[in-house]
């Protein structure tokens, strides 16, 4: 008790302990609720179905049966406190039905007695069999009937059945979500029947937020991915498995680092402040899902349109990602315990390193830059002084150039990493308690040395189903991960260090600064570079992140009458992140805030605790051919955040960040913060369908936020759908399986851009705020940002029109969606008059529009006994456009915001090519004004800058919109081939029309530091420039013999001439267009996944004491098709120090086992 009390008193353990004790108490409650199965019953001529309901209520037992089996059966019973077995025996005598019990589940079948009325004419035969899915898993509750009779049974927990049938009859086998199948018995007495999944999946259950709906009854736009699809990808991230799976969901890898996250955008960017969708995991709202193990995923549903997301009101404007993990709710009481293991092991190899210049190419490049800058274009006479300036003069480098023996800097800081993932899951039941337990381990090694990621997961889910009137349950999801990012500066320096410089001296010792004069003896007349040796930097730097996640929920549900559910759920969540950085003492490293030879350390601790309390009432009622589902909700959400950061320099000894107080504090890097916010919500939804053909949904949510002055806002929506394929006038269209039109309209909101205290008058303090108090300067407070009492939600209005279709019994199916979203009241910083005393305040003064189309197409090309070949295709096109800024329809050029253009527009000078000597000599380089007067005259090697305003001059007025980093379209294509137990799938993903400011070219193209490595690019080289004659280059006794020749030059180049002092050459104008050398088309198509698997025959797996055994091998990212120059087109906008680097290809071997 003393230990518990101490833990409670420590704030950082309180929340985790609360969740743990709640789950422990819940288990105790479950254990106490077990009781004997005795019943009391007194009925006369009552339908058997009602009697079964009474038995379920009194015992909690689950009954499985076909409606045909018990149709018309009535019984009379009189028992008091009698064992259930005695009661069932009495029912058997009156109905001729069999009751088979396995644990807490009872299966009802007809008795195996042949009769002329039931079996018709012919010899009766007892047939047994097993019904499974394509993976060999038993299908529980499948209907098996003799064709033309009412004689039928349902399969038990092992998928087995037994039935007496006439000779030469057909069996009809059916189950929800699968194609029905006719089976000819012939002379067989034992059958093995495999049902194929329906490609339409119309009976598939989709989660829509606080409820579920069959896919056939869906009126909004929802994309879904099952656990099988997630597992098949073999990826270490949930979002990585989703990439390309759902049209309109743009998922981009944020980092190539192990454990790196993803950015996700649903139907375009709705806000000027890039936002993320709302994540809901098992009903719990969370900021991200990086802590989840993909093997624990049961299902993912993405709510894309406002009608679907409106139930989440103010938090749904960026879309909603609903994730169901494996839980006890899906476990049937009485079902046998199932143990499953999913795991893989693989290696990730560096697959894409840009082609950098080798030593000789680099010297030629530098020589050209030197001459063109110092001598002017066209004046290349080789004086002795010029020869001396470019003579190599370093025996070490001369020898390396002669032997073409270069340092592979990147090769020394990269490696082939290993990765593995293991997940063990156990689910089953004991009496009235269902449980699901999962344990996961994931380990990844990065392609840079000293990089790795480890994650440990544990999941516990329990549900007590005492009767059909009451159930209680809960779950706890724990995750701990560590991420080591190594030395980002070291990796960067390895990429920019010229290959002619060596890492070690003759004795094998690392050279602290390989580019200094003392080492290389002044090649090209000056130091190469003073940058530190990357290998030393990598060994001395460390960046580590420790993350702790504890998430749980506790719920109770009562069903007082049939169709009415009352449920309450409490869902707390605790997250802690600790970031630590240490930069060791490295000579030549001057990365701020560390100076040359001084070490630096920082630590940042962040804690978040939030909880959601939902109270929900759902009533489902059918009346004639009308079906209503009504839901009412009250929700309360609270979040608290705390952060502390400390940094210091110059430590007496290296001890990472654990010795931080022994150094000199860096005040600018020290901070602390705390905030708290709450939200109260009321919501309601009505789903209605008539005859299964006419569907409607109406939703409204009313949210109140503590962040805002105008706290309350309603978010309504409605949607309609019409299943034309169910109409009588379509019955003759036998080729049509499904045709449904959908229309939705609704509102959702966003307030993520508002600080929790952004609408309050908060004072600020600093070391620069003083007041005169009796002639003495006293530090104090000053007013902070001005208060905007009218600040409210960003609000998104969306229209969606969709068509779901299916032809030829589901062989062809898909959907088409058109949408139009207008996000209004966007949060922006409004500039204020100088007289106000402050520069700006946040206000709702912007609007953005997104319009687009989404297509999906799935086909079953071949479907025979042994062969099955399917394909699926998705396409999405979105147009993003700013409609207003600061309440006006005017461009804000300083912020690169333009009315009618994308938020991600790129605004700069447009370079049309490169001027040549011939252009210069013929006068083509002269710019003319509209009046015909001559203006600026370009020079050879200079970029041809577009004169946008046509005045003959080049200046800021000539900048234009070059493009956008938003893709023109995204698409995916997946094809799967099955032959008996074999399966082969190929997954392709494409993103086209992506134009970016490329950080790679900014670092390794026109880099301003002359001693840095350069990537091979199509640079301009003037004719006549001197270059070394490498064919006659020799080194004798450590002295180089340098012969010169005149180069032909390279005028038909894509990129301008490079200047010796860095940057692209733009003549006297210098075009203010340095950045134009950094823009690229980053479009790409990737083969994301190739998987080959084999599922062993049931007979073999059972001999191994397994119910299923599948082995597979896959390759992730084997091919990339792109014209992009750089690391990887997906990371084009990210610097290497921020998570970029060489892309990788992963080779894996995995296994899926069930017992």
JSON list of C-alpha atoms in Angstrom, two decimals, residues 805-814 858-860:
[
{"chain": "A", "resi": 805, "resn": "UNK", "atom": "CA", "xyz": [-21.93, -0.09, -59.02]},
{"chain": "A", "resi": 806, "resn": "UNK", "atom": "CA", "xyz": [-21.52, -3.82, -59.54]},
{"chain": "A", "resi": 807, "resn": "UNK", "atom": "CA", "xyz": [-21.94, -5.92, -62.67]},
{"chain": "A", "resi": 808, "resn": "UNK", "atom": "CA", "xyz": [-21.96, -9.60, -63.62]},
{"chain": "A", "resi": 809, "resn": "UNK", "atom": "CA", "xyz": [-22.55, -11.02, -60.14]},
{"chain": "A", "resi": 810, "resn": "UNK", "atom": "CA", "xyz": [-19.86, -8.87, -58.63]},
{"chain": "A", "resi": 811, "resn": "UNK", "atom": "CA", "xyz": [-17.17, -9.61, -61.20]},
{"chain": "A", "resi": 812, "resn": "UNK", "atom": "CA", "xyz": [-16.91, -5.86, -61.81]},
{"chain": "A", "resi": 813, "resn": "UNK", "atom": "CA", "xyz": [-17.56, -3.32, -59.05]},
{"chain": "A", "resi": 814, "resn": "UNK", "atom": "CA", "xyz": [-16.51, 0.09, -57.87]},
{"chain": "A", "resi": 858, "resn": "UNK", "atom": "CA", "xyz": [-12.36, -3.86, -58.89]},
{"chain": "A", "resi": 859, "resn": "UNK", "atom": "CA", "xyz": [-12.56, -6.84, -61.20]},
{"chain": "A", "resi": 860, "resn": "UNK", "atom": "CA", "xyz": [-12.57, -10.60, -60.80]}
]
